PDB file of C-alpha atoms in Angstrom:
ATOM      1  CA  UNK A 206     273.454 -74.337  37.079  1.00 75.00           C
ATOM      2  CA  UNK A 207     270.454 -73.204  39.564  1.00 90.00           C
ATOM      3  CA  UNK A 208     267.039 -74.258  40.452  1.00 95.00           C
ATOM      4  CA  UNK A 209     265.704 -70.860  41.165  1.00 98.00           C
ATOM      5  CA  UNK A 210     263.410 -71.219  37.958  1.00 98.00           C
ATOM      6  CA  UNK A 211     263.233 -74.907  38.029  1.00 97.00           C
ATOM      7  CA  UNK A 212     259.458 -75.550  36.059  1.00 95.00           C
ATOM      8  CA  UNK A 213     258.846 -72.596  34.920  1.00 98.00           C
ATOM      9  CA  UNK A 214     258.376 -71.347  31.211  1.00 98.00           C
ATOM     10  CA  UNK A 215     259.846 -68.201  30.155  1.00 98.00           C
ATOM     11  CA  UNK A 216     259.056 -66.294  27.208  1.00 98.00           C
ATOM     12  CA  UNK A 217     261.859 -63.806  26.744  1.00 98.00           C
ATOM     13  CA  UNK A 218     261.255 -60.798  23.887  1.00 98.00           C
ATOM     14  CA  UNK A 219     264.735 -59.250  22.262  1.00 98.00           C
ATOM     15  CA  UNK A 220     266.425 -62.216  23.375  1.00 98.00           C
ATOM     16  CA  UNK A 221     268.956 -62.657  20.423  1.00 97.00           C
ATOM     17  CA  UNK A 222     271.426 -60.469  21.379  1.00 96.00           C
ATOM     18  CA  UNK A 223     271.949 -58.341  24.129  1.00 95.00           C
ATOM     19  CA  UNK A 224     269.964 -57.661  27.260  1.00 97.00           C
ATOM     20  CA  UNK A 225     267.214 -60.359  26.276  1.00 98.00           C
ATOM     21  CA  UNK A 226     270.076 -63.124  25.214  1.00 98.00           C
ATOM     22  CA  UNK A 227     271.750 -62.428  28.932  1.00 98.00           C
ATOM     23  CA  UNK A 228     268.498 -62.994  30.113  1.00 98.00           C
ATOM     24  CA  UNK A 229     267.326 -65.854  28.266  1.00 98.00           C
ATOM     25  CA  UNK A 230     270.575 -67.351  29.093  1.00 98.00           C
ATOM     26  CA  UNK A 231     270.692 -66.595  32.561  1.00 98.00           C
ATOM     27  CA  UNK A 232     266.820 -68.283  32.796  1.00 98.00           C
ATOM     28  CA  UNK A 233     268.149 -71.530  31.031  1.00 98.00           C
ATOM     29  CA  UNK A 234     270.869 -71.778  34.007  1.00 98.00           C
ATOM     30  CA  UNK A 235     268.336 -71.498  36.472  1.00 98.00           C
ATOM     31  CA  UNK A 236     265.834 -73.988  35.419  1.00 98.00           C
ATOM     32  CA  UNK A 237     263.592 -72.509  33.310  1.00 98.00           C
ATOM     33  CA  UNK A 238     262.121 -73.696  30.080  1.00 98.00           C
ATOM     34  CA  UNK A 239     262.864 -70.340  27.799  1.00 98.00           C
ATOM     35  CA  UNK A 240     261.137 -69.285  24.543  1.00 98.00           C
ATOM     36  CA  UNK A 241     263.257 -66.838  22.894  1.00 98.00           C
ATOM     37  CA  UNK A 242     261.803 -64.732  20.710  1.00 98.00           C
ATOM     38  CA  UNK A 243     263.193 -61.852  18.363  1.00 98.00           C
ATOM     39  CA  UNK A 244     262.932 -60.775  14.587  1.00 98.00           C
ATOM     40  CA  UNK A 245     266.454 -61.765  14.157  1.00 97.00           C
ATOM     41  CA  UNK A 246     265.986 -65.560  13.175  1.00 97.00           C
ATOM     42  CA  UNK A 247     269.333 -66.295  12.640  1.00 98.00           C
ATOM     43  CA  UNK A 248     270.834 -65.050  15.717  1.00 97.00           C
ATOM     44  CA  UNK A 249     268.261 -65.979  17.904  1.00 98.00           C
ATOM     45  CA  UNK A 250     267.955 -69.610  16.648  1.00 98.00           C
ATOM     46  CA  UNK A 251     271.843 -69.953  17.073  1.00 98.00           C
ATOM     47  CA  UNK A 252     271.492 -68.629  20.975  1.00 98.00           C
ATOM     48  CA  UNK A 253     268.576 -71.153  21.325  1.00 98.00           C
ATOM     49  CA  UNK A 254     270.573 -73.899  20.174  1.00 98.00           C
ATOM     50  CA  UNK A 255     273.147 -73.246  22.575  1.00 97.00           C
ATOM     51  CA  UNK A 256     271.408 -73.233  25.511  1.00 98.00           C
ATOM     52  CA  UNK A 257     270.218 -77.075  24.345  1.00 96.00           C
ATOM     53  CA  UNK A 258     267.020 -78.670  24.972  1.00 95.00           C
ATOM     54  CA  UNK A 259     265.505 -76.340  27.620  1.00 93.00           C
ATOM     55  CA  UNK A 260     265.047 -73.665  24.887  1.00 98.00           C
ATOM     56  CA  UNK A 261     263.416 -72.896  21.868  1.00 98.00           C
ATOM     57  CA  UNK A 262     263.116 -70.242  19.118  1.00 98.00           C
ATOM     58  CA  UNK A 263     260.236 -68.307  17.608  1.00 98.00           C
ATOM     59  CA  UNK A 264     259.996 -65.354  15.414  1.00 98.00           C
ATOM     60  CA  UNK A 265     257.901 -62.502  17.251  1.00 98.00           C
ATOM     61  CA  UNK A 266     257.668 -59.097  16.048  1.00 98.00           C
ATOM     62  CA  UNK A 267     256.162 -57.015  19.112  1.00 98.00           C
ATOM     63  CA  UNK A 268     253.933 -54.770  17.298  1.00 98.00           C
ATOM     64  CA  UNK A 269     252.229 -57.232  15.091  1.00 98.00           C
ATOM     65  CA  UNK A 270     249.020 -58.825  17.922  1.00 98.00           C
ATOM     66  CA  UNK A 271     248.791 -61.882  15.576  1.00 98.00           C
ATOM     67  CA  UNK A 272     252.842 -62.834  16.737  1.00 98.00           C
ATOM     68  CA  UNK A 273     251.861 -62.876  20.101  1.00 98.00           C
ATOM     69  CA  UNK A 274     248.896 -64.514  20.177  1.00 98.00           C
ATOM     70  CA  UNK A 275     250.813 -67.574  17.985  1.00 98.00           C
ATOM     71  CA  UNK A 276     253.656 -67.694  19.982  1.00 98.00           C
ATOM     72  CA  UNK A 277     251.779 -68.006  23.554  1.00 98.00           C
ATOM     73  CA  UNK A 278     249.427 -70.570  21.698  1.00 98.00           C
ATOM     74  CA  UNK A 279     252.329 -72.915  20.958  1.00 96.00           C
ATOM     75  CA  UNK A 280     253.579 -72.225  24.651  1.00 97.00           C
ATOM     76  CA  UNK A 281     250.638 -73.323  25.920  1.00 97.00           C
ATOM     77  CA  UNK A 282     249.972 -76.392  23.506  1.00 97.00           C
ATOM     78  CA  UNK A 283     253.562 -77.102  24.068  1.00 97.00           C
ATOM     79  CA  UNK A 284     254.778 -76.451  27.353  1.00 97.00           C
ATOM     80  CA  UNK A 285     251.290 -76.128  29.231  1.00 96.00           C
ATOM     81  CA  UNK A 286     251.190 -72.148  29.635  1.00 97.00           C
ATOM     82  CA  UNK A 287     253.787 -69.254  30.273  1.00 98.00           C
ATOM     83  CA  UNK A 288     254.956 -68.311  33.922  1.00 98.00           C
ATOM     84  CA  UNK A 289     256.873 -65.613  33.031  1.00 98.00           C
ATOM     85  CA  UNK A 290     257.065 -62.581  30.711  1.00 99.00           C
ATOM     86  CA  UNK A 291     260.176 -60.436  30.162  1.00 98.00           C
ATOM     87  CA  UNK A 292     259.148 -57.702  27.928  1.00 98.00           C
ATOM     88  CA  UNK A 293     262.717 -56.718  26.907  1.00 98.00           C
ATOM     89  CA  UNK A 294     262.437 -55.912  23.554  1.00 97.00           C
ATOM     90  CA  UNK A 295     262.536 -52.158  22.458  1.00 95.00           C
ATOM     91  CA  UNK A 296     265.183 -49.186  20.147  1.00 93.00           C
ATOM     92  CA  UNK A 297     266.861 -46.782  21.102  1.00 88.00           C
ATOM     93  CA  UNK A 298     266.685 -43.335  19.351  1.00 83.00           C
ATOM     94  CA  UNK A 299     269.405 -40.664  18.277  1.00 81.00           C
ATOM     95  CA  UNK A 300     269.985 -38.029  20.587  1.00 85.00           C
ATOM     96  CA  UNK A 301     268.203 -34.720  19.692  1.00 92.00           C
ATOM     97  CA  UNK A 302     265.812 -32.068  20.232  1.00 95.00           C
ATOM     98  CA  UNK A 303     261.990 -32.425  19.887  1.00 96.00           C
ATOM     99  CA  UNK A 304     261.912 -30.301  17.049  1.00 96.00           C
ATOM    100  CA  UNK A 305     263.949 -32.173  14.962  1.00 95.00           C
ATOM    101  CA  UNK A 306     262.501 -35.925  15.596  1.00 95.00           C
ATOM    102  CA  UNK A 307     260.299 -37.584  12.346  1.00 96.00           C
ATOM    103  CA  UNK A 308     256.539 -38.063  13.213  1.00 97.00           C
ATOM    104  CA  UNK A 309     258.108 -41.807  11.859  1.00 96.00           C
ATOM    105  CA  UNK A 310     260.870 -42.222  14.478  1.00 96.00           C
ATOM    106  CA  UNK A 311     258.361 -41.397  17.295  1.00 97.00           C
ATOM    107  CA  UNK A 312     255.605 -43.761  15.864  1.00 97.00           C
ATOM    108  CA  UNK A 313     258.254 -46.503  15.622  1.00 97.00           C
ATOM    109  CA  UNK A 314     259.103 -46.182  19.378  1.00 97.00           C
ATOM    110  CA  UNK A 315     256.155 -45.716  20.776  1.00 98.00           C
ATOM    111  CA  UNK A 316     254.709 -49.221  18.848  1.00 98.00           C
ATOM    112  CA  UNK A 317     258.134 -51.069  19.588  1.00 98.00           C
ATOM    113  CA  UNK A 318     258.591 -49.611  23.366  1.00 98.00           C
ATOM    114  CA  UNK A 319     255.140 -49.124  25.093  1.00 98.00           C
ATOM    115  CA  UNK A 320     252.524 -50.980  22.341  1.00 98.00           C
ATOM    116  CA  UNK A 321     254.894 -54.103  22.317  1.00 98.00           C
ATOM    117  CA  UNK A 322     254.535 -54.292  26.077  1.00 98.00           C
ATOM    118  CA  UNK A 323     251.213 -53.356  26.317  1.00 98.00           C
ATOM    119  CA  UNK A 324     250.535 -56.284  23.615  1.00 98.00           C
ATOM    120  CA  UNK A 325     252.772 -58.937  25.255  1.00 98.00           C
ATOM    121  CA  UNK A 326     251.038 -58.219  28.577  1.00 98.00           C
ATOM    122  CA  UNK A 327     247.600 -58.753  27.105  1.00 98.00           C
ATOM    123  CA  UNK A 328     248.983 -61.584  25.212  1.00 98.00           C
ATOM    124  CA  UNK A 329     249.859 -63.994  28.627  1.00 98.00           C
ATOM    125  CA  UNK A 330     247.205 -62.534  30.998  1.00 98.00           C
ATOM    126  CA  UNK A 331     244.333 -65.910  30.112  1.00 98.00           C
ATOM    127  CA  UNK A 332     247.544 -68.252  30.260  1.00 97.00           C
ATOM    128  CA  UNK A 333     248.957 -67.053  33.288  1.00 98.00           C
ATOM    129  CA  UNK A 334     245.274 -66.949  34.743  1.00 98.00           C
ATOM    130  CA  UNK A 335     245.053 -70.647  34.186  1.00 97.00           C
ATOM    131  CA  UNK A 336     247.922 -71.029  35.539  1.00 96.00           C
ATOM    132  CA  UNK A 337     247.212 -69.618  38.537  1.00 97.00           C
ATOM    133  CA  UNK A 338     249.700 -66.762  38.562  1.00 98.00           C
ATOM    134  CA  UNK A 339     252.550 -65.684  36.695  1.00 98.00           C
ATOM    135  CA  UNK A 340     255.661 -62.944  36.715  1.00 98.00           C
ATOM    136  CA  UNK A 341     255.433 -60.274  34.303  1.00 99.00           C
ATOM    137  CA  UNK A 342     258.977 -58.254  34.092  1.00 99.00           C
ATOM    138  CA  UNK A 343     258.911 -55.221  31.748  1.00 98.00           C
ATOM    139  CA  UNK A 344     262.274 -53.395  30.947  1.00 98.00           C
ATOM    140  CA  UNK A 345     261.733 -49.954  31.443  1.00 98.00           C
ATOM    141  CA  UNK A 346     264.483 -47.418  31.380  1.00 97.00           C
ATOM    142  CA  UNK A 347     266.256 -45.181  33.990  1.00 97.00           C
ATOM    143  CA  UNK A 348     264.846 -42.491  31.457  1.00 96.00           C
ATOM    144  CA  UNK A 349     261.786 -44.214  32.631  1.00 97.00           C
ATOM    145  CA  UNK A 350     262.165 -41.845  35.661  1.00 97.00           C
ATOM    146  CA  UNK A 351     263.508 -39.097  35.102  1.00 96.00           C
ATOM    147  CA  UNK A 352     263.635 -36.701  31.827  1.00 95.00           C
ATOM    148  CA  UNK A 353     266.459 -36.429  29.294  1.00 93.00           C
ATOM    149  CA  UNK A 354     266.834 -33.756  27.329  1.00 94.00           C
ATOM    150  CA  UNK A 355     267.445 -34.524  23.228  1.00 93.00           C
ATOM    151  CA  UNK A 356     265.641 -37.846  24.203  1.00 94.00           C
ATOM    152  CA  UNK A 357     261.622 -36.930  24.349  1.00 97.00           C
ATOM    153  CA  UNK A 358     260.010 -39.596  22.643  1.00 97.00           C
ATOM    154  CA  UNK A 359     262.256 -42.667  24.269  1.00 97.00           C
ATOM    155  CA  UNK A 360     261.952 -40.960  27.515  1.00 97.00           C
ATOM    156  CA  UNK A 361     258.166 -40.836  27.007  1.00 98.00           C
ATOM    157  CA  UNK A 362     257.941 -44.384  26.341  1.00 98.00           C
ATOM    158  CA  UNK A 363     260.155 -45.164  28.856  1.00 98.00           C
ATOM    159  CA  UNK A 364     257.605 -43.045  31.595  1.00 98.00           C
ATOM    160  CA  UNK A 365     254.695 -44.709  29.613  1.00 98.00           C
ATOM    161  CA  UNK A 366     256.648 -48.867  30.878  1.00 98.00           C
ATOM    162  CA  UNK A 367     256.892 -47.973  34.122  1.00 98.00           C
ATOM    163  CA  UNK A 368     253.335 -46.240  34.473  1.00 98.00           C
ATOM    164  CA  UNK A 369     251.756 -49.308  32.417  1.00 98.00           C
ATOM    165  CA  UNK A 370     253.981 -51.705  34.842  1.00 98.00           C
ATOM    166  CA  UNK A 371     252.256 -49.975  38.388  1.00 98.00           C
ATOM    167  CA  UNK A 372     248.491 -49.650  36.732  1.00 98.00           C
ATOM    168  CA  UNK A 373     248.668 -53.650  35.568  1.00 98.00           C
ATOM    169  CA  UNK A 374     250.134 -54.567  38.853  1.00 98.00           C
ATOM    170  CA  UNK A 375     246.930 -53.256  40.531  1.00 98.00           C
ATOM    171  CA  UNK A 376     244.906 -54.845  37.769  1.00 98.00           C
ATOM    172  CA  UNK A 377     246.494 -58.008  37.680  1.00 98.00           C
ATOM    173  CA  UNK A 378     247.481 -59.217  41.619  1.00 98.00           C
ATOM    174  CA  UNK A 379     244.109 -60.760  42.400  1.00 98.00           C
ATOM    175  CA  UNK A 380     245.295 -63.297  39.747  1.00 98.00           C
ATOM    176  CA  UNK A 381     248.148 -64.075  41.244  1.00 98.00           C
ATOM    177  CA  UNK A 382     250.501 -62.537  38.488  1.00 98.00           C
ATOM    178  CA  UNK A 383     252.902 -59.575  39.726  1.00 98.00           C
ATOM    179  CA  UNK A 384     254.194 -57.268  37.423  1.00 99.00           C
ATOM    180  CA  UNK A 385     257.107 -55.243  38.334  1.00 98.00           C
ATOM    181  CA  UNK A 386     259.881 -53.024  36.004  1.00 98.00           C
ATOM    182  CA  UNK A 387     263.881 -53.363  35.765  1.00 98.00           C
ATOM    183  CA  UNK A 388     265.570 -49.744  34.936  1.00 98.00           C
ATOM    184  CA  UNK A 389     268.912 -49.929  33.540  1.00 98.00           C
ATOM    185  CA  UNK A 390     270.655 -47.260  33.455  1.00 97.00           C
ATOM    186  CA  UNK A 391     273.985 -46.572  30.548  1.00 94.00           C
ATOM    187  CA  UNK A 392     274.859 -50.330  29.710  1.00 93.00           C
ATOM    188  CA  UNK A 393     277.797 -52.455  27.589  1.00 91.00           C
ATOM    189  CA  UNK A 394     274.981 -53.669  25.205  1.00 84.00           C
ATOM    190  CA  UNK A 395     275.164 -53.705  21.197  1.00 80.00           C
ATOM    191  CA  UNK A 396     272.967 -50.534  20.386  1.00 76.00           C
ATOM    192  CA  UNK A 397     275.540 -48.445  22.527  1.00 80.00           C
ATOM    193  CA  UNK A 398     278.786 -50.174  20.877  1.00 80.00           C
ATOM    194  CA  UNK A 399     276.813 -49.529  17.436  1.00 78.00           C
ATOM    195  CA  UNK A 400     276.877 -45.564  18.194  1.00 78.00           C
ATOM    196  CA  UNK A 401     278.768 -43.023  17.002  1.00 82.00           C
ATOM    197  CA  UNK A 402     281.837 -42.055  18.654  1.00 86.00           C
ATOM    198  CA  UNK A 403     280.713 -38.585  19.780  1.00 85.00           C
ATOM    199  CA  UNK A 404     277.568 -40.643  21.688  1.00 82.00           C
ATOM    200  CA  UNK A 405     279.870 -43.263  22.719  1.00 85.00           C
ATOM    201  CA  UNK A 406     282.244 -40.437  24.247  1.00 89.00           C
ATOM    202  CA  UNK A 407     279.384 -38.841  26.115  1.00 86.00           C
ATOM    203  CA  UNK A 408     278.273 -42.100  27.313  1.00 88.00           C
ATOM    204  CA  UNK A 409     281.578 -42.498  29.156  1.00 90.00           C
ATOM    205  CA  UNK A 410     282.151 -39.024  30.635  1.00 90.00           C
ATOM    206  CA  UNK A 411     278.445 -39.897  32.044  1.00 90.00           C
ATOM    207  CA  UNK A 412     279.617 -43.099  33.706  1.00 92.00           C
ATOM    208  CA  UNK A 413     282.554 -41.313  34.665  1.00 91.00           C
ATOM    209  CA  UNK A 414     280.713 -39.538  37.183  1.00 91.00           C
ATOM    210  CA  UNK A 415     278.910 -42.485  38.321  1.00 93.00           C
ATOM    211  CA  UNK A 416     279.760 -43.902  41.727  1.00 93.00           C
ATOM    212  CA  UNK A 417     280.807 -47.225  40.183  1.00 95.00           C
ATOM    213  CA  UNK A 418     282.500 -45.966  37.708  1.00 94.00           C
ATOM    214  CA  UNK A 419     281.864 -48.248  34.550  1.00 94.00           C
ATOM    215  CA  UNK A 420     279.148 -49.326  31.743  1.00 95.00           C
ATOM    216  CA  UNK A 421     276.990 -51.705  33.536  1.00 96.00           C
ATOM    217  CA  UNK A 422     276.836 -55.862  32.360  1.00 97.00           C
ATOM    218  CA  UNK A 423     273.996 -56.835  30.723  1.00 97.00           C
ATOM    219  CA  UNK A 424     273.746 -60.073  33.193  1.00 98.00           C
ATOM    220  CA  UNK A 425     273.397 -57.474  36.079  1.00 98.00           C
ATOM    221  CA  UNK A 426     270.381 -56.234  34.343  1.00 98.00           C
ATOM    222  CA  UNK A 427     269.596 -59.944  33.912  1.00 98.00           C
ATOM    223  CA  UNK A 428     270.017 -61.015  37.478  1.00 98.00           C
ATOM    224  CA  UNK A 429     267.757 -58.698  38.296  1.00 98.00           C
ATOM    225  CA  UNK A 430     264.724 -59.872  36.258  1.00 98.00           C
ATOM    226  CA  UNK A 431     265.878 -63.311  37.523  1.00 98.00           C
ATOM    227  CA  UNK A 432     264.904 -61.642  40.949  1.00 98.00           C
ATOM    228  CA  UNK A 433     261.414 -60.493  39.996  1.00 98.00           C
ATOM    229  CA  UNK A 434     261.133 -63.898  37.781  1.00 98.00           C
ATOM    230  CA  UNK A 435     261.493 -66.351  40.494  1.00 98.00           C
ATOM    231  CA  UNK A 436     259.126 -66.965  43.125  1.00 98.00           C
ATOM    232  CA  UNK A 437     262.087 -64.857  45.861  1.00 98.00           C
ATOM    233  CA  UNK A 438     260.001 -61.785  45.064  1.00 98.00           C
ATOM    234  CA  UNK A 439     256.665 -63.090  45.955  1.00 98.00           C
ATOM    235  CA  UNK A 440     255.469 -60.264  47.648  1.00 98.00           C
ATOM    236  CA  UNK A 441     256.364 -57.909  45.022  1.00 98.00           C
ATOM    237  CA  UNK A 442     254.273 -55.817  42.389  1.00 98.00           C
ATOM    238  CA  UNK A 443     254.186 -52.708  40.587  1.00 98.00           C
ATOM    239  CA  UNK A 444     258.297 -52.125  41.683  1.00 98.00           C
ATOM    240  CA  UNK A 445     260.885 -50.868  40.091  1.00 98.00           C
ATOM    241  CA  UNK A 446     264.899 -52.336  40.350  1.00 98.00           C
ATOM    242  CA  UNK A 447     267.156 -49.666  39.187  1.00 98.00           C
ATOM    243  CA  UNK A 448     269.979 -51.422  38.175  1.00 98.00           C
ATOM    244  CA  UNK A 449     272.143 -47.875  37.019  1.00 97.00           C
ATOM    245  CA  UNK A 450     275.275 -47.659  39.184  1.00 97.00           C
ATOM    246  CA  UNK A 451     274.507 -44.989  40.835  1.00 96.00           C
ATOM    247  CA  UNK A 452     273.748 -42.840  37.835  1.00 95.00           C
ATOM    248  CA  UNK A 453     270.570 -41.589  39.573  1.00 96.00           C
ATOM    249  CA  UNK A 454     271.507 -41.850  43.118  1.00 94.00           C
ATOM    250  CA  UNK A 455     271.899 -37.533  43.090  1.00 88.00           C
ATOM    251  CA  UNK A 456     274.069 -35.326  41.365  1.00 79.00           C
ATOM    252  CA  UNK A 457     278.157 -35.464  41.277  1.00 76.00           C
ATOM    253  CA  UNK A 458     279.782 -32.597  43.225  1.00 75.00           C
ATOM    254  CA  UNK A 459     283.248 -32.504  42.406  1.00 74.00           C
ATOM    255  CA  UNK A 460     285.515 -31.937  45.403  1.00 71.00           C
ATOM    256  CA  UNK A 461     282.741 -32.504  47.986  1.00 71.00           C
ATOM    257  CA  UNK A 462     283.566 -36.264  48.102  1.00 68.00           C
ATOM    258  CA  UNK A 463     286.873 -35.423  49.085  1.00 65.00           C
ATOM    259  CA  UNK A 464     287.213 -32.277  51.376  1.00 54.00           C
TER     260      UNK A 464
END
């Protein structure tokens, strides 16, 4: 157990499995109040009742305004207002070229992985305000940063998070609520178990030529947002924590590590 979130409320998106339960767990160990929210009822009420007394569940589909707008209501009726926002919640897509994606599957990303952040920001600026501040932490992408071909419309979103994250940071600071982006790069979580085996295979050759060497831990994306959560990162805004193993850090050049 930690203090580093001691009185603050947390409202946590995605949270029933995953990247948002390691964070919404990781929060509860630290102090914070967390509202989990997810469409997956059952799962995320059973994480919820885990973690006890310091957390509750709600149902919260990001693309529907009317969610959000309930679910920081009863935050603020309930808990006196929202501190922080972790706008984890988001899909994946299946690797292939432009041509070939549905006008569907790129509507459905862009609403779940740039329109549900863009809502969920909205959503907590007037309780953060009367707050007096807050921490907004939006989980972008490595593909946030750079391109990936067979991947257009999740790298576009991804671009689209970490643009949205800088522009509301400059918006937003004279309010005394930061907003700053986590970018995880290939990670251990259920939508990569859940692929196929070619993907999966690909997956590993790519951490293969990572400097460490392994799928990242959803808690080190978590500990991360605890980072930009807490009041440790005061003096930052419109960042970015890559949190990748080195995936980014420059291309692998076999045999020049070792000659």
């Amino acid at each position: 157990m930690g203090d580093r979130l001691h009185g603050k409320v947390a409202l946590v998106t995605g949270a029933a499995r995953g990247l948002g339960e390691a964070q919404a767990r990781l929060f509860a160990e630290q102090g914070a109040v967390v509202v989990l929210t997810d469409v997956d009822m059952d799962r995320g009420s059973a994480v919820a009742v885990e973690l006890g007394a310091s957390a509750t569940f709600r149902r919260l589909d990001v693309r529907r305004a009317e969610d959000w707008a309930a679910v920081v209501r009863e935050c603020t009726g309930t808990y006196g207002g929202v501190d922080v926002l972790v706008n984890n919640a988001g899909t994946g897509t299946i690797p292939g070229p432009i041509e070939h994606e549905t006008t569907e599957n790129h509507l459905l990303l862009v609403d779940l992985n740039l329109s549900g952040v863009w809502r969920g920001i909205r959503a907590v600026i007037p309780a953060m305000r009367k707050r007096g501040g807050g921490s907004i932490v939006n989980i972008s992408s490595i593909d946030g940063l750079v391109g990936v071909a067979g991947m257009a419309t999740y790298a576009a979103t991804k671009f689209a998070v970490t643009g949205l994250t800088r522009t509301t940071a400059l918006e937003l600071g004279r309010h005394g609520i930061r907003v700053n982006s986590v970018h995880p790069g290939i990670m251990q979580t259920p939508l990569v178990e859940g692929a196929s085996e070619a993907v999966r295979k690909a997956l590993q050759d790519l951490v293969g030529l990572q400097p460490i060497a392994r799928l990242g831990r959803p808690i080190e994306v978590a500990q991360a947002a605890l980072f930009l959560a807490s009041d440790e990162s005061s003096y930052c805004t419109g960042a970015g924590i890559v949190v990748d193993g080195g995936h980014l850090a420059g291309p692998h050049r076999p045999g020049f590590d070792t000659a």
